[in-house]
Amino acid sequence: MFSQASASLTNDIRLRDVTEGDLPIFFEHQCDPDANQMAAFPPRDRDAFMAHWAKISSDESATNRTILCDGHVAGNVVSWERDGKRFVGYWIGKNYWGRGVATRALSLFLPVVKARPLYAYVAKRNVGSIRVLEKCGFTICREETESLEPPADGVEEVVFRLGPNEGAEAR
Ligand SMILES: CC(C)(COP(=O)(O)OP(=O)(O)OC[C@H]1O[C@@H](n2cnc3c(N)ncnc32)[C@H](O)[C@@H]1OP(=O)(O)O)[C@@H](O)C(=O)NCCC(=O)NCCS
């Protein structure tokens, strides 16, 4: 599944706007059982998936990008706003894991989404995603993590933050 040895491979990673034609590829990526297990996120069926992307594509507060690896669609990185907070998320197709794609893609995305603080929710067991966030400068946000409801599904989450705490500049 994941090869440490391949993490040092260098590929040409770019971001571009999401096109209609990318969605079936994203759909396949999010159907992968290993990815679902890793992200602690169940797959959506095709209709629900397309409806979700229709919604986030028309959300003016959202910023969504397709990740290209050597010109091929390797995944997506997205940002949205909820309850006055800005979040980031990403999903890489399994064929592209372990090549530094997520780290490079998130690094390229951070200057695009300039709002700070920027939050990411991640399953505690998702060590790969936690490492991606840490490599991009995110740190664990203890106050947000402690305020999470106990997980009904048993999957514990942690919250990471990039940038100063809300209101910190005003104090
Ligand atoms: C988690 C995920 C984003 C990682 O993407 P990736 O492109 O393979 O990550 P990178 O190659 O940039 O790896 C970054 C670091 O994480 C480590 N890493 C990545 N996956 C790992 C894994 N499964 N186990 C252990 N370490 C892992 C790498 O070794 C690297 O660390 P290093 O530079 O210290 O060696 C990808 O597996 C994925 O999309 N999974 C399914 C969806 C998901 O979990 N999305 C995030 C939800 S919060």
XYZ file of N, CA and C and ligand atoms in Angstrom:
561
model
N 0.835 -1.204 0.000
C 0.000 0.000 0.000
C 0.862 1.244 0.000
N 1.650 1.449 1.099
C 2.490 2.623 1.180
C 3.942 2.207 1.193
N 4.736 2.812 0.332
C 6.139 2.454 0.285
C 7.000 3.620 0.733
N 7.674 3.465 1.850
C 8.572 4.517 2.349
C 9.628 4.825 1.296
N 10.123 3.760 0.622
C 11.219 3.943 -0.311
C 10.850 4.872 -1.446
N 9.556 4.848 -1.832
C 9.168 5.656 -2.983
C 8.901 7.110 -2.625
N 8.950 7.428 -1.294
C 8.615 8.793 -0.888
C 9.607 9.823 -1.417
N 10.786 9.354 -1.821
C 11.779 10.324 -2.275
C 11.699 10.574 -3.788
N 10.795 9.885 -4.494
C 10.672 10.109 -5.934
C 10.282 11.547 -6.211
N 10.795 12.091 -7.295
C 10.406 13.458 -7.627
C 9.515 13.449 -8.858
N 8.383 14.062 -8.725
C 7.435 14.163 -9.823
C 7.087 15.633 -10.002
N 6.571 15.942 -11.177
C 6.142 17.321 -11.438
C 4.710 17.483 -10.924
N 4.545 18.233 -9.847
C 3.233 18.404 -9.223
C 2.716 19.808 -9.520
N 1.509 19.875 -10.033
C 0.880 21.167 -10.333
C -0.563 21.162 -9.880
N -1.106 22.358 -9.690
C -2.529 22.520 -9.389
C -3.178 23.238 -10.548
N -4.414 22.868 -10.827
C -5.210 23.634 -11.798
C -6.668 23.576 -11.367
N -7.510 24.403 -12.019
C -8.936 24.379 -11.694
C -9.518 22.984 -11.981
N -10.548 22.656 -11.229
C -11.215 21.361 -11.406
C -12.105 21.428 -12.651
N -12.052 20.389 -13.479
C -12.949 20.306 -14.630
C -13.926 19.144 -14.413
N -15.020 19.207 -15.170
C -16.047 18.154 -15.125
C -15.417 16.764 -15.318
N -14.454 16.685 -16.213
C -13.825 15.405 -16.550
C -12.979 14.818 -15.424
N -12.638 15.656 -14.429
C -11.840 15.143 -13.299
C -12.705 14.344 -12.323
N -14.006 14.660 -12.312
C -14.861 14.120 -11.245
C -14.941 12.584 -11.223
N -15.064 11.928 -12.406
C -15.078 10.451 -12.349
C -13.780 9.881 -11.780
N -12.672 10.584 -11.975
C -11.380 10.115 -11.423
C -11.376 10.313 -9.913
N -11.826 11.479 -9.456
C -11.936 11.699 -8.004
C -12.866 10.649 -7.382
N -13.937 10.339 -8.121
C -14.899 9.360 -7.605
C -14.209 8.012 -7.363
N -13.416 7.588 -8.339
C -12.692 6.314 -8.176
C -11.738 6.396 -6.987
N -11.058 7.515 -6.849
C -10.114 7.668 -5.720
C -10.831 7.507 -4.377
N -12.032 8.120 -4.270
C -12.715 8.105 -2.967
C -13.470 6.799 -2.717
N -13.473 5.895 -3.695
C -14.101 4.582 -3.505
C -13.114 3.563 -2.956
N -11.850 3.920 -2.892
C -10.842 2.939 -2.514
C -10.942 2.575 -1.032
N -11.114 1.299 -0.711
C -11.292 0.902 0.694
C -10.116 1.278 1.597
N -8.886 1.188 1.072
C -7.728 1.572 1.897
C -7.777 3.065 2.219
N -8.177 3.849 1.234
C -8.273 5.302 1.450
C -9.392 5.616 2.445
N -10.509 4.913 2.320
C -11.634 5.132 3.244
C -11.233 4.801 4.676
N -10.509 3.707 4.803
C -10.035 3.276 6.121
C -9.066 4.309 6.698
N -8.170 4.771 5.858
C -7.158 5.742 6.287
C -7.805 7.053 6.735
N -8.708 7.546 5.916
C -9.336 8.843 6.202
C -10.506 8.710 7.175
N -10.900 7.468 7.493
C -12.083 7.219 8.334
C -13.294 7.928 7.745
N -13.406 7.807 6.425
C -14.488 8.474 5.701
C -15.125 7.473 4.745
N -16.427 7.198 4.914
C -17.051 6.197 4.035
C -17.223 6.748 2.620
N -17.169 5.864 1.610
C -17.334 6.337 0.234
C -18.763 6.807 -0.021
N -18.903 7.831 -0.850
C -20.243 8.223 -1.318
C -20.547 7.413 -2.569
N -21.846 7.126 -2.815
C -22.165 6.499 -4.098
C -22.067 7.577 -5.177
N -22.120 7.153 -6.449
C -21.824 8.089 -7.540
C -22.722 9.325 -7.502
N -24.038 9.110 -7.289
C -24.959 10.250 -7.282
C -24.639 11.214 -6.153
N -24.402 10.642 -4.974
C -24.103 11.494 -3.815
C -22.782 12.222 -4.027
N -21.829 11.534 -4.642
C -20.522 12.146 -4.890
C -20.643 13.316 -5.867
N -21.384 13.081 -6.965
C -21.538 14.144 -7.975
C -22.338 15.311 -7.391
N -23.328 15.008 -6.564
C -24.120 16.076 -5.929
C -23.235 16.893 -4.977
N -22.362 16.199 -4.269
C -21.435 16.890 -3.361
C -20.534 17.848 -4.145
N -19.990 17.351 -5.276
C -19.090 18.209 -6.062
C -19.848 19.350 -6.739
N -21.098 19.105 -7.109
C -21.902 20.199 -7.686
C -22.066 21.292 -6.629
N -22.287 20.866 -5.398
C -22.482 21.829 -4.305
C -21.198 22.607 -4.024
N -20.083 21.908 -3.891
C -18.861 22.637 -3.524
C -18.321 23.449 -4.704
N -18.681 23.054 -5.928
C -18.227 23.822 -7.092
C -18.981 25.141 -7.207
N -20.209 25.170 -6.667
C -20.978 26.411 -6.761
C -20.882 27.236 -5.471
N -20.127 26.751 -4.515
C -19.951 27.458 -3.251
C -18.879 28.537 -3.442
N -19.300 29.789 -3.354
C -18.348 30.873 -3.641
C -17.256 30.982 -2.588
N -17.488 30.389 -1.413
C -16.460 30.466 -0.368
C -15.415 29.354 -0.545
N -15.691 28.433 -1.455
C -14.795 27.276 -1.606
C -13.713 27.540 -2.651
N -12.568 26.940 -2.441
C -11.480 26.957 -3.429
C -11.084 25.510 -3.645
N -11.226 25.050 -4.871
C -10.979 23.640 -5.174
C -9.968 23.536 -6.317
N -9.028 22.643 -6.165
C -8.027 22.468 -7.216
C -7.800 20.983 -7.493
N -7.531 20.704 -8.762
C -7.095 19.364 -9.165
C -5.579 19.301 -9.042
N -5.105 18.175 -8.514
C -3.661 17.962 -8.393
C -3.206 17.128 -9.589
N -2.231 17.643 -10.313
C -1.652 16.892 -11.431
C -0.275 16.380 -11.036
N -0.031 15.131 -11.340
C 1.291 14.539 -11.120
C 1.807 14.108 -12.498
N 2.849 14.782 -12.958
C 3.372 14.538 -14.313
C 2.252 14.605 -15.353
N 1.338 15.556 -15.139
C 0.258 15.795 -16.098
C -0.973 14.932 -15.906
N -0.926 13.979 -14.995
C -2.081 13.103 -14.758
C -2.830 13.537 -13.508
N -4.154 13.336 -13.511
C -4.967 13.718 -12.353
C -4.654 12.767 -11.197
N -4.073 13.337 -10.133
C -3.622 12.509 -8.998
C -4.495 12.696 -7.773
N -5.360 13.716 -7.786
C -6.203 13.949 -6.606
C -6.720 15.365 -6.577
N -7.178 15.759 -5.401
C -7.705 17.127 -5.269
C -7.367 17.689 -3.903
N -7.361 19.017 -3.868
C -7.159 19.724 -2.612
C -8.208 20.828 -2.569
N -8.895 20.925 -1.455
C -10.076 21.794 -1.372
C -10.048 22.591 -0.076
N -10.714 23.733 -0.135
C -10.852 24.542 1.075
C -12.265 25.102 1.113
N -12.838 25.171 2.299
C -14.203 25.649 2.451
C -14.320 26.381 3.772
N -15.444 27.098 3.908
C -15.666 27.834 5.137
C -16.876 27.248 5.856
N -16.779 27.127 7.170
C -17.932 26.657 7.957
C -17.887 27.345 9.306
N -19.023 27.902 9.691
C -19.132 28.603 10.974
C -17.999 29.608 11.161
N -17.689 30.321 10.076
C -16.677 31.381 10.169
C -15.243 30.882 10.212
N -15.060 29.577 10.049
C -13.696 29.031 10.053
C -13.368 28.460 8.679
N -12.106 28.551 8.311
C -11.701 28.025 6.994
C -10.954 26.706 7.164
N -11.329 25.747 6.333
C -10.790 24.383 6.428
C -10.096 23.991 5.120
N -9.226 22.999 5.250
C -8.579 22.434 4.062
C -8.692 20.912 4.115
N -8.785 20.303 2.947
C -8.813 18.837 2.851
C -8.183 18.411 1.528
N -7.786 17.158 1.449
C -7.152 16.669 0.211
C -7.361 15.167 0.127
N -7.279 14.686 -1.098
C -7.449 13.244 -1.344
C -6.576 12.882 -2.538
N -5.692 11.927 -2.321
C -4.770 11.517 -3.387
C -5.131 10.095 -3.820
N -5.149 9.857 -5.125
C -5.399 8.508 -5.640
C -4.296 7.551 -5.179
N -4.685 6.319 -4.870
C -3.731 5.382 -4.260
C -2.482 5.155 -5.117
N -2.653 5.188 -6.445
C -1.490 4.973 -7.319
C -0.395 6.008 -7.106
N -0.770 7.119 -6.490
C 0.192 8.224 -6.338
C 0.699 8.369 -4.909
N 0.294 7.502 -4.025
C 0.730 7.618 -2.622
C 2.234 7.406 -2.506
N 2.789 8.072 -1.490
C 4.190 7.842 -1.133
C 5.202 8.492 -2.047
N 4.754 9.497 -2.830
C 5.682 10.184 -3.734
C 5.831 11.656 -3.381
N 5.298 12.045 -2.227
C 5.369 13.458 -1.847
C 4.303 14.319 -2.520
N 3.311 13.673 -3.151
C 2.303 14.431 -3.904
C 1.475 15.321 -2.970
N 0.976 14.756 -1.863
C 0.114 15.546 -0.968
C 0.882 16.715 -0.364
N 2.105 16.455 0.045
C 2.903 17.512 0.674
C 3.150 18.654 -0.315
N 3.521 18.286 -1.524
C 3.810 19.311 -2.548
C 2.527 20.049 -2.934
N 1.442 19.301 -3.087
C 0.172 19.921 -3.500
C -0.324 20.888 -2.426
N -0.243 20.471 -1.162
C -0.704 21.371 -0.093
C 0.201 22.602 -0.023
N 1.497 22.416 -0.213
C 2.426 23.559 -0.210
C 2.074 24.547 -1.324
N 1.680 24.023 -2.471
C 1.303 24.901 -3.591
C -0.042 25.587 -3.332
N -0.895 24.907 -2.547
C -2.256 25.417 -2.299
C -2.245 26.540 -1.248
N -1.326 26.478 -0.312
C -1.353 27.430 0.814
C -1.217 28.891 0.386
N -0.438 29.208 -0.632
C -0.433 30.604 -1.088
C -1.705 30.981 -1.861
N -2.465 29.990 -2.315
C -3.716 30.256 -3.042
C -4.811 30.614 -2.034
N -4.893 29.832 -0.973
C -5.868 30.097 0.103
C -5.109 30.824 1.210
N -5.275 32.139 1.234
C -4.420 32.947 2.115
C -4.994 33.110 3.516
N -6.286 32.779 3.688
C -6.921 33.012 4.993
C -6.235 32.194 6.088
N -6.020 32.828 7.213
C -5.492 32.153 8.394
C -6.309 32.602 9.600
N -6.556 31.766 10.579
C -6.061 30.397 10.631
C -6.770 29.494 9.626
N -6.072 28.430 9.280
C -6.604 27.422 8.375
C -6.605 26.106 9.160
N -7.758 25.437 9.174
C -7.916 24.242 10.004
C -8.004 22.977 9.154
N -7.593 21.871 9.743
C -7.756 20.552 9.112
C -8.153 19.551 10.185
N -9.230 18.830 9.937
C -9.642 17.730 10.803
C -9.047 16.451 10.224
N -8.473 15.635 11.084
C -7.872 14.398 10.590
C -8.062 13.299 11.631
N -8.322 12.083 11.140
C -8.441 10.947 12.060
C -7.088 10.742 12.732
N -7.150 10.492 14.035
C -5.917 10.337 14.817
C -5.005 9.255 14.237
N -5.633 8.245 13.615
C -4.838 7.127 13.090
C -4.261 7.414 11.698
N -4.625 8.559 11.108
C -4.182 8.869 9.739
C -2.789 9.508 9.787
N -1.802 8.655 10.059
C -0.453 9.178 10.291
C 0.125 9.854 9.048
N -0.258 9.355 7.875
C 0.244 9.956 6.638
C -0.248 11.394 6.503
N -1.544 11.589 6.719
C -2.108 12.927 6.581
C -1.564 13.867 7.669
N -1.401 13.339 8.862
C -0.840 14.163 9.948
C 0.573 14.616 9.581
N 1.321 13.721 8.986
C 2.699 14.058 8.574
C 2.673 15.129 7.472
N 1.734 15.002 6.544
C 1.606 16.010 5.473
C 1.360 17.384 6.102
N 0.415 17.424 7.039
C 0.078 18.706 7.683
C 1.286 19.275 8.418
N 1.967 18.420 9.165
C 3.138 18.899 9.921
C 4.218 19.421 8.981
N 4.432 18.717 7.883
C 5.474 19.154 6.948
C 5.127 20.499 6.320
N 3.830 20.810 6.283
C 3.390 22.087 5.702
C 3.207 23.165 6.773
N 3.626 22.876 7.991
C 3.641 23.916 9.026
C 2.453 23.935 9.959
N 1.510 23.011 9.781
C 0.349 22.938 10.689
C 0.805 22.357 12.030
N 0.154 22.805 13.081
C 0.413 22.234 14.405
C -0.923 21.834 15.018
N -0.841 20.925 15.971
C -2.078 20.457 16.598
C -2.713 21.622 17.362
N -4.022 21.721 17.240
C -4.774 22.802 17.877
C -5.498 22.178 19.075
N -4.863 22.276 20.220
C -5.360 21.525 21.379
C -6.759 21.961 21.794
N -7.009 23.265 21.774
C -8.322 23.718 22.257
C -9.451 23.219 21.352
N -9.201 23.193 20.048
C -10.233 22.680 19.118
C -10.378 21.159 19.289
N -9.257 20.473 19.437
C -9.302 19.019 19.573
C -10.053 18.628 20.846
N -9.760 19.357 21.928
C -10.417 19.022 23.205
C -11.910 19.310 23.172
N -12.330 20.237 22.306
C -13.754 20.575 22.271
C -14.565 19.652 21.349
N -13.871 18.687 20.698
C -14.600 17.749 19.828
C -15.500 16.850 20.667
N -16.670 16.561 20.147
C -17.576 15.601 20.798
C -16.903 14.228 20.811
N -17.176 13.400 21.830
C -16.655 12.025 21.775
C -17.187 11.348 20.510
N -16.327 10.626 19.777
C -16.764 10.076 18.492
C -17.802 8.970 18.637
N -18.922 9.131 17.941
C -19.979 8.113 17.991
C -19.496 6.833 17.315
N -18.625 6.986 16.291
C -18.150 5.821 15.535
C -16.828 5.279 16.075
N -16.358 5.862 17.177
C -15.114 5.368 17.777
C -13.854 5.893 17.110
N -14.002 6.684 16.033
C -12.829 7.199 15.323
C -12.458 8.572 15.898
N -11.370 8.611 16.601
C -10.954 9.886 17.203
C -10.334 10.790 16.154
N -10.654 12.071 16.255
C -10.096 13.053 15.329
C -9.202 14.026 16.081
N -8.305 14.644 15.352
C -7.533 15.753 15.899
C -7.669 16.924 14.932
N -7.497 18.116 15.480
C -7.612 19.317 14.655
C -6.228 19.955 14.556
N -5.846 20.256 13.338
C -4.574 20.959 13.097
C -4.886 22.371 12.619
N -3.963 23.265 12.910
C -4.170 24.670 12.528
C -2.883 25.230 11.945
N -3.063 26.052 10.910
C -1.952 26.832 10.364
C -2.284 28.296 10.600
N -1.371 29.015 11.207
C -1.606 30.439 11.444
C -2.048 30.675 12.865
N -2.129 31.952 13.229
C -2.437 32.286 14.623
C -3.851 31.896 15.012
N -4.027 31.702 16.310
C -5.347 31.407 16.847
C -6.276 32.577 16.571
N -7.573 32.276 16.396
C -8.550 33.343 16.153
C -8.559 34.321 17.317
N -8.538 35.616 17.002
C -8.629 36.620 18.054
C -7.294 36.892 18.709
N -6.255 36.062 18.388
C -4.975 36.237 19.062
C -4.385 37.616 18.759
N -4.606 38.085 17.514
C -4.017 39.375 17.153
C -4.692 40.519 17.885
N -5.967 40.314 18.251
C -6.712 41.383 18.913
C -6.329 41.511 20.388
N -5.743 40.420 20.928
C -5.434 40.467 22.361
C -4.164 41.247 22.638
C -2.821 10.660 3.489
C -2.458 11.046 2.069
C -3.007 12.431 1.753
C -0.925 11.070 1.944
O -0.603 11.449 0.621
P 0.829 11.171 0.010
O 0.922 11.929 -1.276
O 1.112 9.721 -0.038
O 1.767 11.849 1.124
P 3.292 12.293 0.925
O 3.957 11.363 -0.048
O 3.349 13.749 0.678
O 3.888 11.934 2.366
C 4.115 12.909 3.354
C 4.725 12.233 4.567
O 3.791 11.316 5.154
C 4.344 10.028 5.232
N 3.255 9.101 4.915
C 2.348 9.208 3.908
N 1.481 8.175 3.951
C 1.842 7.425 5.023
C 1.355 6.231 5.593
N 0.280 5.613 5.083
N 1.967 5.750 6.683
C 3.031 6.351 7.221
N 3.555 7.499 6.733
C 2.972 8.013 5.633
C 5.459 10.022 4.193
O 6.484 9.103 4.551
C 5.961 11.434 4.269
O 6.771 11.622 5.411
P 8.359 11.835 5.291
O 8.570 12.924 4.301
O 8.750 12.161 6.669
O 8.874 10.529 4.775
C -3.014 9.999 1.033
O -2.624 8.708 1.440
C -4.525 10.034 0.894
O -5.063 10.854 0.150
N -5.218 9.128 1.612
C -6.682 8.983 1.508
C -7.480 10.248 1.824
C -6.998 10.957 3.068
O -6.617 10.376 4.060
N -7.083 12.297 2.993
C -6.738 13.152 4.107
C -7.926 13.286 5.016
S -7.519 14.345 6.411
